[in-house]
Amino acid sequence: MLDILFDFIKILFYTLRDVFPILSLILFFQIVVLKQPIPHLKRVILGGVFVVLGLSFFIMGLEKALFPIGEIMASQLADPAFLGNVDGEVLHWSNYYWIYIFAAAIGFATTIAEPSLIAVAIKAEEVSAGTISPLGLRITVAIGVAFALALGTFRIVTGIPLYLFIMGGYIIVIIQTIVGPKDLIALAYDSGGVTTSTVTVPLVTALGLELSGVVPGRNPAVDGFGLIAFASLFPIISVLGYSQFMVLKKRMSNLK
Amino acid sequence: MLKNHFLLLIKKLKVSLLDLMPIIVVVVFFQTVVIQQPFPQIGEVLIGVLFVVFGLMLFIEGLEMGLFPIGEALAYALAKKGSLFWLLIFAFALGFSTTIAEPALLAIAKEAALISSDAGLISQDPDTLNNYALGLRLSVAFSVGIAIVIGVLRILKGWPLYYLIIGGYILVMLMTAIAPKEIIGLAYDAGGVTTSTITVPLVTALGVGLANVIKGRSPLLDGFGLIAFASLLPMIFVMAYGLFWFK
């Protein structure tokens, strides 16, 4: 119990250091540059206390829950005993199918419920004057992230270099940018960031690192990262693809 | 007043619990149907989940009470004031300071330090680990600061977004060719991590505020796109950081 308290105080101290720049930035600009008092000072101070306390609790929970969940799921689903491999022979990548399914399920479930994606989807409907339906966009992005994480875990199992996939993804994005509808480009690029939320990032990172540690022949330092990169690239492709598809569909129905 | 606030907190708690719900559902399903074994360390993990839910709730509530309204008003006021010097300083400082406090980046930096020391790339002692993780976060924060400055200049000058993005992709490819292979995965991931809880709302406010103030700019078209830079430049800077540490 005392240990937890001691840990918490240490984390609290680090958090104060982390939050200090943003607090001083806002104070400096408000008072020195704009020469205005802080509105609702009491509320703002209370808010600052909440931010520091909340972040400290989150970091405690990170180490007790989010990292362990990712690690435990990866080690269970890639465990030779679970895979029915008792003689210790080297497994084919297709033997690890449960890990791909798990990664896809986590990707789909967290993305479809992601609040910032819902906000982006509503904005996309406004920008496109109703051509894009918010629910359709959310499902498209969620499938994109599910596919991204499944492909990402496949890459970790096989050890194919990450940059090949990312370069391939970039080339697709560049082509889509050139031929696709222009008014959704900025929104699509931004949507890459919104799918990787604060809760998902630690869990998925731990999943990838543990997986690369369990699969024989893989090295966590080289192969373990990259899942977040996949999950940020695929939404761009799916948003651009979805908007292209909707524009095409509209054109077809106009032709009739 | 106090009671209302309390009720609001409970509501917020429910919202952050809902954020975790999809993960819980998927994990429980796999544990019971696929693995069919009791979940290891279940007690500790549950306590941790409570910490995460409660912490995120407090964190977001605190941001909405103070930082967000002031930050947004500030971004808007500076955009209107028309002093390019202060605007650019603000843009850099905003990108830097919001990224340093970003929880997801903290998480990934920590894991990265552990993995690199396990692989023998950096030494095992706690000081080196902390320095490596902090250095990683500083270089990401610095790059996000620069990215926001470029993004603001783009909105002011009306440069097309995709030229800059494609240029950025080409730089990423060039850096990939020369960076040590142990840093590449981490660098690519750093791009997706920078844009979550704190950075997005404040930076979007700055972009939309700017696009509103400048004639001939549409907030929807030009206001976005700041985040896109904030995910590109960290990749380039983290690869440079890897060159510095691992060679």
Short mmCIF file of C-alpha atoms in Angstrom, two decimals:
data_model
loop_
_atom_site.label_atom_id
_atom_site.label_comp_id
_atom_site.label_asym_id
_atom_site.label_seq_id
_atom_site.Cartn_x
_atom_site.Cartn_y
_atom_site.Cartn_z
CA MET A 1 0.00 0.00 0.00
CA LEU A 2 2.80 2.37 0.99
CA ASP A 3 4.57 1.39 -2.23
CA ILE A 4 1.60 2.51 -4.30
CA LEU A 5 1.49 5.83 -2.46
CA PHE A 6 5.20 6.37 -2.96
CA ASP A 7 4.89 5.52 -6.67
CA PHE A 8 1.99 7.89 -6.99
CA ILE A 9 3.88 10.80 -5.45
CA LYS A 10 6.79 10.16 -7.79
CA ILE A 11 4.47 10.06 -10.82
CA LEU A 12 2.71 13.20 -9.58
CA PHE A 13 6.04 15.00 -9.54
CA TYR A 14 6.88 13.93 -13.11
CA THR A 15 3.39 14.89 -14.26
CA LEU A 16 3.78 18.38 -12.82
CA ARG A 17 6.94 18.72 -14.87
CA ASP A 18 5.11 17.52 -18.00
CA VAL A 19 2.16 19.84 -17.63
CA PHE A 20 4.29 22.86 -16.66
CA PRO A 21 5.13 23.99 -20.26
CA ILE A 22 1.52 24.23 -21.39
CA LEU A 23 0.44 26.08 -18.23
CA SER A 24 3.25 28.61 -18.53
CA LEU A 25 2.59 29.06 -22.25
CA ILE A 26 -1.03 29.99 -21.70
CA LEU A 27 -0.27 32.24 -18.72
CA PHE A 28 2.51 34.03 -20.59
CA PHE A 29 0.45 34.76 -23.68
CA GLN A 30 -2.63 35.74 -21.75
CA ILE A 31 -0.86 38.13 -19.38
CA VAL A 32 2.21 39.38 -21.25
CA VAL A 33 1.20 39.36 -24.90
CA LEU A 34 -2.56 39.92 -24.80
CA LYS A 35 -2.40 41.79 -21.44
CA GLN A 36 -5.65 40.32 -20.16
CA PRO A 37 -6.59 38.73 -16.85
CA ILE A 38 -7.42 35.02 -16.71
CA PRO A 39 -11.21 34.55 -16.82
CA HIS A 40 -12.74 32.31 -14.09
CA LEU A 41 -9.40 31.98 -12.32
CA LYS A 42 -10.64 29.60 -9.60
CA ARG A 43 -12.15 27.21 -12.11
CA VAL A 44 -8.99 27.23 -14.19
CA ILE A 45 -6.82 26.43 -11.17
CA LEU A 46 -9.13 23.58 -10.17
CA GLY A 47 -8.99 22.34 -13.76
CA GLY A 48 -5.20 22.38 -13.62
CA VAL A 49 -5.23 20.29 -10.45
CA PHE A 50 -7.60 17.82 -12.17
CA VAL A 51 -5.30 17.57 -15.18
CA VAL A 52 -2.25 16.74 -13.07
CA LEU A 53 -4.09 14.26 -10.82
CA GLY A 54 -5.88 12.64 -13.76
CA LEU A 55 -2.71 12.18 -15.76
CA SER A 56 -0.97 10.64 -12.74
CA PHE A 57 -3.80 8.15 -12.21
CA PHE A 58 -3.78 7.32 -15.89
CA ILE A 59 -0.04 6.56 -15.82
CA MET A 60 -0.47 4.33 -12.77
CA GLY A 61 -3.28 2.46 -14.55
CA LEU A 62 -1.23 2.26 -17.73
CA GLU A 63 1.37 0.10 -16.02
CA LYS A 64 -1.15 -1.98 -14.10
CA ALA A 65 -3.75 -2.53 -16.83
CA LEU A 66 -3.18 -1.36 -20.39
CA PHE A 67 0.37 -2.66 -20.88
CA PRO A 68 -0.41 -5.99 -19.12
CA ILE A 69 -3.61 -6.58 -21.12
CA GLY A 70 -1.73 -6.17 -24.41
CA GLU A 71 1.15 -8.34 -23.24
CA ILE A 72 -1.02 -11.07 -21.71
CA MET A 73 -3.25 -11.37 -24.77
CA ALA A 74 -0.25 -11.56 -27.12
CA SER A 75 1.58 -14.15 -25.03
CA GLN A 76 -1.56 -16.30 -24.57
CA LEU A 77 -2.60 -16.24 -28.23
CA ALA A 78 0.93 -16.88 -29.53
CA ASP A 79 1.80 -19.47 -26.88
CA PRO A 80 3.04 -22.73 -28.48
CA ALA A 81 0.84 -24.77 -26.10
CA PHE A 82 -2.25 -22.78 -27.15
CA LEU A 83 -1.29 -23.24 -30.82
CA GLY A 84 -1.03 -26.99 -30.24
CA ASN A 85 2.65 -27.03 -31.08
CA VAL A 86 4.30 -29.26 -28.49
CA ASP A 87 7.29 -30.51 -30.48
CA GLY A 88 8.69 -26.98 -30.82
CA GLU A 89 8.92 -26.94 -34.61
CA VAL A 90 8.95 -23.55 -36.36
CA LEU A 91 5.39 -22.52 -37.08
CA HIS A 92 4.00 -21.20 -40.33
CA TRP A 93 2.64 -17.64 -40.13
CA SER A 94 -0.88 -18.94 -40.73
CA ASN A 95 -0.77 -20.82 -37.40
CA TYR A 96 -0.99 -17.51 -35.60
CA TYR A 97 -4.43 -16.70 -37.00
CA TRP A 98 -6.02 -16.00 -33.59
CA ILE A 99 -3.67 -13.10 -33.02
CA TYR A 100 -4.71 -11.53 -36.36
CA ILE A 101 -8.37 -11.98 -35.50
CA PHE A 102 -7.83 -10.50 -32.04
CA ALA A 103 -5.94 -7.49 -33.42
CA ALA A 104 -8.66 -6.90 -36.01
CA ALA A 105 -11.39 -7.14 -33.35
CA ILE A 106 -9.64 -4.64 -31.08
CA GLY A 107 -9.09 -2.30 -34.03
CA PHE A 108 -12.70 -2.45 -35.19
CA ALA A 109 -14.28 -2.19 -31.72
CA THR A 110 -12.18 0.73 -30.50
CA THR A 111 -12.49 2.68 -33.76
CA ILE A 112 -16.24 2.36 -34.20
CA ALA A 113 -16.73 3.73 -30.65
CA GLU A 114 -14.04 6.44 -30.91
CA PRO A 115 -15.60 9.84 -30.00
CA SER A 116 -13.19 11.93 -32.09
CA LEU A 117 -13.95 9.82 -35.17
CA ILE A 118 -17.66 10.47 -34.66
CA ALA A 119 -16.87 14.21 -34.63
CA VAL A 120 -14.78 13.93 -37.81
CA ALA A 121 -17.53 11.91 -39.53
CA ILE A 122 -20.09 14.61 -38.82
CA LYS A 123 -17.73 17.28 -40.18
CA ALA A 124 -17.12 15.17 -43.28
CA GLU A 125 -20.85 15.10 -43.95
CA GLU A 126 -20.92 18.93 -43.78
CA VAL A 127 -17.90 19.40 -46.05
CA SER A 128 -19.20 16.97 -48.64
CA ALA A 129 -22.70 18.51 -48.61
CA GLY A 130 -24.28 15.22 -47.59
CA THR A 131 -22.52 12.94 -50.07
CA ILE A 132 -20.81 11.12 -47.19
CA SER A 133 -22.90 9.45 -44.52
CA PRO A 134 -21.35 9.60 -41.03
CA LEU A 135 -22.15 5.99 -40.14
CA GLY A 136 -20.85 4.70 -43.46
CA LEU A 137 -17.62 6.60 -42.94
CA ARG A 138 -17.18 5.28 -39.40
CA ILE A 139 -17.70 1.68 -40.53
CA THR A 140 -15.25 2.20 -43.40
CA VAL A 141 -12.58 3.62 -41.09
CA ALA A 142 -13.17 0.88 -38.49
CA ILE A 143 -12.75 -1.82 -41.16
CA GLY A 144 -9.63 0.03 -42.30
CA VAL A 145 -8.14 -0.03 -38.80
CA ALA A 146 -9.14 -3.69 -38.26
CA PHE A 147 -7.41 -4.64 -41.50
CA ALA A 148 -4.42 -2.45 -40.57
CA LEU A 149 -3.87 -4.16 -37.22
CA ALA A 150 -4.35 -7.64 -38.66
CA LEU A 151 -1.81 -6.83 -41.38
CA GLY A 152 0.47 -5.25 -38.78
CA THR A 153 0.49 -8.35 -36.58
CA PHE A 154 1.05 -10.50 -39.68
CA ARG A 155 4.07 -8.32 -40.45
CA ILE A 156 5.43 -8.79 -36.93
CA VAL A 157 5.02 -12.58 -37.18
CA THR A 158 6.71 -12.76 -40.58
CA GLY A 159 9.30 -10.05 -39.94
CA ILE A 160 8.82 -8.36 -43.33
CA PRO A 161 10.39 -4.86 -43.06
CA LEU A 162 7.90 -2.22 -41.94
CA TYR A 163 8.96 0.41 -44.45
CA LEU A 164 7.84 -1.71 -47.42
CA PHE A 165 4.24 -1.58 -46.18
CA ILE A 166 4.40 2.07 -45.20
CA MET A 167 5.93 3.12 -48.54
CA GLY A 168 3.26 1.13 -50.33
CA GLY A 169 0.63 2.89 -48.26
CA TYR A 170 2.13 6.30 -49.03
CA ILE A 171 2.08 5.60 -52.74
CA ILE A 172 -1.61 4.68 -52.53
CA VAL A 173 -2.33 7.86 -50.54
CA ILE A 174 -0.44 10.01 -53.07
CA ILE A 175 -2.35 8.49 -56.00
CA GLN A 176 -5.67 8.96 -54.19
CA THR A 177 -4.72 12.55 -53.38
CA ILE A 178 -4.06 13.30 -57.03
CA VAL A 179 -7.18 11.67 -58.49
CA GLY A 180 -9.64 11.99 -55.58
CA PRO A 181 -12.05 14.81 -54.64
CA LYS A 182 -9.98 17.74 -53.34
CA ASP A 183 -12.27 19.08 -50.62
CA LEU A 184 -11.84 16.08 -48.34
CA ILE A 185 -8.06 15.78 -48.47
CA ALA A 186 -7.23 17.78 -45.33
CA LEU A 187 -9.95 16.01 -43.37
CA ALA A 188 -8.77 12.58 -44.54
CA TYR A 189 -5.16 13.32 -43.53
CA ASP A 190 -6.30 14.46 -40.12
CA SER A 191 -8.46 11.38 -39.64
CA GLY A 192 -5.29 9.29 -39.54
CA GLY A 193 -4.52 10.73 -36.16
CA VAL A 194 -7.92 10.39 -34.55
CA THR A 195 -8.19 6.62 -34.62
CA THR A 196 -5.29 6.04 -32.27
CA SER A 197 -6.66 7.14 -28.92
CA THR A 198 -4.93 7.41 -25.58
CA VAL A 199 -6.30 4.07 -24.41
CA THR A 200 -5.63 2.13 -27.60
CA VAL A 201 -2.02 3.23 -28.15
CA PRO A 202 -0.46 1.66 -25.02
CA LEU A 203 -2.47 -1.55 -25.39
CA VAL A 204 -1.67 -2.05 -29.05
CA THR A 205 2.00 -1.11 -28.55
CA ALA A 206 2.34 -3.67 -25.76
CA LEU A 207 0.59 -6.27 -27.93
CA GLY A 208 3.05 -5.78 -30.78
CA LEU A 209 6.15 -5.75 -28.59
CA GLU A 210 5.14 -8.89 -26.69
CA LEU A 211 4.19 -10.69 -29.90
CA SER A 212 7.60 -9.94 -31.41
CA GLY A 213 9.14 -11.31 -28.22
CA VAL A 214 7.15 -14.57 -28.30
CA VAL A 215 7.41 -15.47 -31.99
CA PRO A 216 10.73 -17.28 -32.57
CA GLY A 217 13.26 -15.34 -34.62
CA ARG A 218 11.70 -11.93 -34.06
CA ASN A 219 13.43 -9.07 -32.26
CA PRO A 220 11.22 -6.59 -30.37
CA ALA A 221 13.55 -3.66 -31.06
CA VAL A 222 13.36 -4.20 -34.83
CA ASP A 223 9.97 -5.86 -35.39
CA GLY A 224 7.83 -4.90 -32.38
CA PHE A 225 6.78 -1.37 -33.31
CA GLY A 226 4.70 -0.32 -36.28
CA LEU A 227 1.13 -1.22 -35.34
CA ILE A 228 0.28 2.41 -34.54
CA ALA A 229 1.81 3.50 -37.85
CA PHE A 230 -0.47 1.04 -39.69
CA ALA A 231 -3.48 2.21 -37.70
CA SER A 232 -2.73 5.85 -38.61
CA LEU A 233 -2.13 5.25 -42.31
CA PHE A 234 -5.11 3.07 -43.20
CA PRO A 235 -7.83 5.51 -42.10
CA ILE A 236 -6.41 8.06 -44.60
CA ILE A 237 -6.70 5.49 -47.37
CA SER A 238 -10.18 4.43 -46.32
CA VAL A 239 -11.54 7.98 -45.95
CA LEU A 240 -10.15 8.97 -49.36
CA GLY A 241 -11.38 5.71 -50.86
CA TYR A 242 -14.81 6.10 -49.36
CA SER A 243 -15.18 9.68 -50.65
CA GLN A 244 -14.03 8.59 -54.13
CA PHE A 245 -16.55 5.77 -54.08
CA MET A 246 -19.39 8.07 -53.00
CA VAL A 247 -18.56 10.64 -55.70
CA LEU A 248 -18.48 7.87 -58.29
CA LYS A 249 -21.79 6.50 -57.07
CA LYS A 250 -23.35 9.95 -57.32
CA ARG A 251 -22.05 10.37 -60.87
CA MET A 252 -23.44 6.99 -61.89
CA SER A 253 -26.90 7.79 -60.55
CA ASN A 254 -26.81 11.17 -62.32
CA LEU A 255 -26.06 9.43 -65.61
CA LYS A 256 -29.17 7.28 -65.41
CA MET B 1 -23.88 23.87 -7.53
CA LEU B 2 -21.60 21.32 -5.92
CA LYS B 3 -24.19 18.60 -6.37
CA ASN B 4 -24.59 19.46 -10.03
CA HIS B 5 -20.89 19.27 -10.48
CA PHE B 6 -20.82 15.89 -8.83
CA LEU B 7 -23.56 14.58 -11.12
CA LEU B 8 -21.60 15.86 -14.08
CA LEU B 9 -18.52 14.00 -12.88
CA ILE B 10 -20.49 10.77 -12.64
CA LYS B 11 -21.69 11.30 -16.18
CA LYS B 12 -18.11 11.87 -17.34
CA LEU B 13 -17.05 8.71 -15.53
CA LYS B 14 -19.65 6.81 -17.51
CA VAL B 15 -18.35 8.29 -20.75
CA SER B 16 -14.75 7.24 -20.09
CA LEU B 17 -15.93 3.80 -19.02
CA LEU B 18 -17.72 3.58 -22.38
CA ASP B 19 -14.40 4.40 -24.08
CA LEU B 20 -12.89 1.30 -22.52
CA MET B 21 -15.95 -0.88 -23.11
CA PRO B 22 -15.00 -2.11 -26.62
CA ILE B 23 -11.62 -3.30 -25.32
CA ILE B 24 -13.19 -5.04 -22.34
CA VAL B 25 -15.78 -6.78 -24.52
CA VAL B 26 -13.19 -8.06 -27.01
CA VAL B 27 -10.76 -9.22 -24.32
CA VAL B 28 -13.49 -10.98 -22.30
CA PHE B 29 -14.79 -12.69 -25.44
CA PHE B 30 -11.35 -14.00 -26.41
CA GLN B 31 -10.52 -15.04 -22.87
CA THR B 32 -13.71 -17.04 -22.34
CA VAL B 33 -14.49 -18.38 -25.83
CA VAL B 34 -11.09 -18.76 -27.49
CA ILE B 35 -8.51 -19.23 -24.75
CA GLN B 36 -10.89 -20.71 -22.17
CA GLN B 37 -8.56 -19.99 -19.27
CA PRO B 38 -8.89 -17.60 -16.34
CA PHE B 39 -7.25 -14.23 -17.05
CA PRO B 40 -3.85 -13.97 -15.31
CA GLN B 41 -3.40 -11.24 -12.63
CA ILE B 42 -7.06 -10.34 -12.96
CA GLY B 43 -7.23 -8.39 -9.69
CA GLU B 44 -4.35 -6.07 -10.42
CA VAL B 45 -5.51 -5.47 -13.99
CA LEU B 46 -9.00 -4.54 -12.78
CA ILE B 47 -7.56 -2.02 -10.33
CA GLY B 48 -5.46 -0.64 -13.16
CA VAL B 49 -8.53 -0.35 -15.39
CA LEU B 50 -10.25 1.67 -12.65
CA PHE B 51 -7.19 3.94 -12.44
CA VAL B 52 -7.23 4.45 -16.21
CA VAL B 53 -10.96 5.26 -16.29
CA PHE B 54 -10.81 7.59 -13.30
CA GLY B 55 -7.57 9.24 -14.44
CA LEU B 56 -8.77 9.91 -17.98
CA MET B 57 -12.05 11.27 -16.66
CA LEU B 58 -10.28 13.73 -14.32
CA PHE B 59 -7.76 14.64 -17.01
CA ILE B 60 -10.35 15.47 -19.66
CA GLU B 61 -12.62 17.23 -17.18
CA GLY B 62 -9.65 19.36 -16.06
CA LEU B 63 -8.74 20.22 -19.65
CA GLU B 64 -12.29 21.28 -20.42
CA MET B 65 -12.54 23.39 -17.28
CA GLY B 66 -9.46 25.48 -17.86
CA LEU B 67 -6.98 24.83 -20.61
CA PHE B 68 -9.29 24.28 -23.57
CA PRO B 69 -11.47 27.42 -23.28
CA ILE B 70 -8.49 29.70 -22.59
CA GLY B 71 -6.31 28.02 -25.18
CA GLU B 72 -8.99 28.29 -27.82
CA ALA B 73 -9.76 31.92 -27.01
CA LEU B 74 -6.04 32.64 -27.05
CA ALA B 75 -5.52 30.95 -30.40
CA TYR B 76 -8.40 32.92 -31.84
CA ALA B 77 -7.27 36.25 -30.35
CA LEU B 78 -3.72 35.79 -31.63
CA ALA B 79 -4.93 34.88 -35.09
CA LYS B 80 -6.94 38.10 -35.13
CA LYS B 81 -4.21 40.30 -33.67
CA GLY B 82 -2.18 39.85 -36.82
CA SER B 83 1.31 39.86 -35.30
CA LEU B 84 3.12 37.20 -37.30
CA PHE B 85 5.99 37.05 -34.81
CA TRP B 86 3.81 36.23 -31.78
CA LEU B 87 1.59 33.95 -33.82
CA LEU B 88 4.52 31.78 -34.90
CA ILE B 89 6.04 31.74 -31.40
CA PHE B 90 2.65 30.69 -30.05
CA ALA B 91 2.24 28.02 -32.72
CA PHE B 92 5.60 26.47 -31.87
CA ALA B 93 5.07 26.62 -28.11
CA LEU B 94 1.57 25.18 -28.43
CA GLY B 95 2.78 22.19 -30.44
CA PHE B 96 5.71 21.60 -28.11
CA SER B 97 3.94 21.94 -24.79
CA THR B 98 0.83 19.96 -25.68
CA THR B 99 2.95 17.09 -27.00
CA ILE B 100 5.16 16.91 -23.91
CA ALA B 101 2.03 16.35 -21.79
CA GLU B 102 0.49 13.80 -24.20
CA PRO B 103 -0.28 10.57 -22.26
CA ALA B 104 0.02 8.23 -25.25
CA LEU B 105 3.50 9.54 -26.04
CA LEU B 106 4.56 9.00 -22.43
CA ALA B 107 3.43 5.40 -22.71
CA ILE B 108 5.25 4.66 -25.93
CA ALA B 109 8.48 6.41 -24.84
CA LYS B 110 8.57 4.28 -21.73
CA GLU B 111 8.13 1.03 -23.66
CA ALA B 112 10.69 2.13 -26.23
CA ALA B 113 13.34 2.77 -23.56
CA LEU B 114 12.76 -0.67 -22.03
CA ILE B 115 12.87 -2.45 -25.38
CA SER B 116 16.05 -0.66 -26.47
CA SER B 117 17.84 -1.50 -23.24
CA ASP B 118 16.70 -5.16 -23.41
CA ALA B 119 18.16 -5.31 -26.90
CA GLY B 120 21.42 -3.87 -25.58
CA LEU B 121 21.18 -0.72 -27.68
CA ILE B 122 21.38 1.58 -24.65
CA SER B 123 22.70 0.86 -21.18
CA GLN B 124 20.47 -0.70 -18.52
CA ASP B 125 20.75 1.85 -15.71
CA PRO B 126 17.58 3.82 -14.81
CA ASP B 127 19.16 7.20 -15.55
CA THR B 128 19.95 6.25 -19.14
CA LEU B 129 16.45 4.83 -19.54
CA ASN B 130 14.88 8.03 -18.29
CA ASN B 131 17.13 10.20 -20.42
CA TYR B 132 16.42 8.15 -23.50
CA ALA B 133 12.65 8.32 -22.94
CA LEU B 134 12.74 12.04 -22.16
CA GLY B 135 14.98 12.77 -25.15
CA LEU B 136 12.57 10.86 -27.35
CA ARG B 137 9.63 12.90 -26.08
CA LEU B 138 11.56 16.16 -26.44
CA SER B 139 12.43 15.42 -30.06
CA VAL B 140 8.83 14.49 -30.84
CA ALA B 141 7.57 17.64 -29.07
CA PHE B 142 10.10 19.80 -30.89
CA SER B 143 9.08 18.35 -34.24
CA VAL B 144 5.38 18.92 -33.51
CA GLY B 145 6.20 22.55 -32.65
CA ILE B 146 7.94 22.99 -36.02
CA ALA B 147 5.08 21.16 -37.74
CA ILE B 148 2.48 23.56 -36.33
CA VAL B 149 4.60 26.55 -37.43
CA ILE B 150 4.75 25.16 -40.98
CA GLY B 151 1.02 24.43 -40.85
CA VAL B 152 0.23 28.00 -39.76
CA LEU B 153 2.46 29.44 -42.50
CA ARG B 154 0.64 27.22 -44.97
CA ILE B 155 -2.72 28.60 -43.92
CA LEU B 156 -1.40 32.18 -44.11
CA LYS B 157 0.23 31.78 -47.52
CA GLY B 158 -2.39 29.41 -48.91
CA TRP B 159 0.13 26.75 -49.99
CA PRO B 160 -1.68 23.58 -51.13
CA LEU B 161 -1.59 20.93 -48.42
CA TYR B 162 -0.71 17.99 -50.61
CA TYR B 163 2.56 19.46 -51.92
CA LEU B 164 3.83 19.67 -48.36
CA ILE B 165 2.53 16.24 -47.44
CA ILE B 166 4.08 14.58 -50.47
CA GLY B 167 7.35 16.44 -49.79
CA GLY B 168 7.17 15.16 -46.21
CA TYR B 169 6.62 11.58 -47.38
CA ILE B 170 9.69 11.83 -49.61
CA LEU B 171 11.76 13.06 -46.65
CA VAL B 172 10.45 10.15 -44.55
CA MET B 173 11.55 7.72 -47.24
CA LEU B 174 15.02 9.30 -47.45
CA MET B 175 15.45 9.19 -43.68
CA THR B 176 14.30 5.55 -43.63
CA ALA B 177 17.12 4.70 -45.99
CA ILE B 178 19.81 6.07 -43.67
CA ALA B 179 18.31 5.53 -40.17
CA PRO B 180 19.30 2.53 -38.01
CA LYS B 181 16.69 -0.21 -38.42
CA GLU B 182 15.98 -0.37 -34.67
CA ILE B 183 14.46 3.12 -34.72
CA ILE B 184 12.27 2.90 -37.83
CA GLY B 185 9.25 1.18 -36.28
CA LEU B 186 9.27 3.47 -33.27
CA ALA B 187 9.64 6.55 -35.49
CA TYR B 188 6.67 5.56 -37.64
CA ASP B 189 4.59 4.91 -34.53
CA ALA B 190 5.56 8.27 -33.02
CA GLY B 191 3.70 9.92 -35.89
CA GLY B 192 0.39 8.42 -34.85
CA VAL B 193 0.88 9.01 -31.16
CA THR B 194 1.36 12.76 -31.15
CA THR B 195 -2.14 13.52 -32.18
CA SER B 196 -4.45 12.49 -29.41
CA THR B 197 -5.99 13.99 -26.31
CA ILE B 198 -4.53 17.46 -25.78
CA THR B 199 -2.94 18.38 -29.08
CA VAL B 200 -5.88 17.89 -31.42
CA PRO B 201 -8.49 20.23 -29.85
CA LEU B 202 -6.07 23.13 -29.26
CA VAL B 203 -4.32 22.85 -32.61
CA THR B 204 -7.61 22.50 -34.49
CA ALA B 205 -8.85 25.64 -32.69
CA LEU B 206 -5.77 27.52 -33.89
CA GLY B 207 -6.26 26.34 -37.47
CA VAL B 208 -9.97 27.02 -37.64
CA GLY B 209 -9.46 30.42 -35.93
CA LEU B 210 -6.84 31.41 -38.49
CA ALA B 211 -8.87 30.26 -41.46
CA ASN B 212 -11.86 32.21 -40.14
CA VAL B 213 -9.89 35.44 -39.81
CA ILE B 214 -8.08 35.39 -43.16
CA LYS B 215 -10.13 36.39 -46.17
CA GLY B 216 -10.67 33.75 -48.82
CA ARG B 217 -9.92 30.81 -46.54
CA SER B 218 -12.56 28.27 -45.65
CA PRO B 219 -12.35 26.97 -42.09
CA LEU B 220 -13.33 23.50 -43.27
CA LEU B 221 -10.79 23.32 -46.06
CA ASP B 222 -7.87 25.20 -44.55
CA GLY B 223 -8.50 24.80 -40.85
CA PHE B 224 -7.71 21.13 -40.96
CA GLY B 225 -4.40 19.77 -42.08
CA LEU B 226 -2.40 21.08 -39.13
CA ILE B 227 -2.66 17.65 -37.52
CA ALA B 228 -1.39 16.00 -40.69
CA PHE B 229 1.97 17.77 -40.35
CA ALA B 230 2.05 16.95 -36.67
CA SER B 231 2.08 13.27 -37.59
CA LEU B 232 4.66 13.55 -40.39
CA LEU B 233 7.52 15.53 -38.87
CA PRO B 234 7.90 13.40 -35.71
CA MET B 235 8.80 10.42 -37.91
CA ILE B 236 11.65 12.39 -39.47
CA PHE B 237 12.90 13.76 -36.15
CA VAL B 238 12.73 10.43 -34.30
CA MET B 239 14.76 8.78 -37.05
CA ALA B 240 17.33 11.56 -36.62
CA TYR B 241 17.23 10.88 -32.87
CA GLY B 242 17.97 7.21 -33.59
CA LEU B 243 20.94 8.18 -35.75
CA PHE B 244 22.25 10.14 -32.80
CA TRP B 245 21.79 7.37 -30.15
CA PHE B 246 22.52 4.15 -32.00
CA LYS B 247 25.53 5.10 -34.12
#
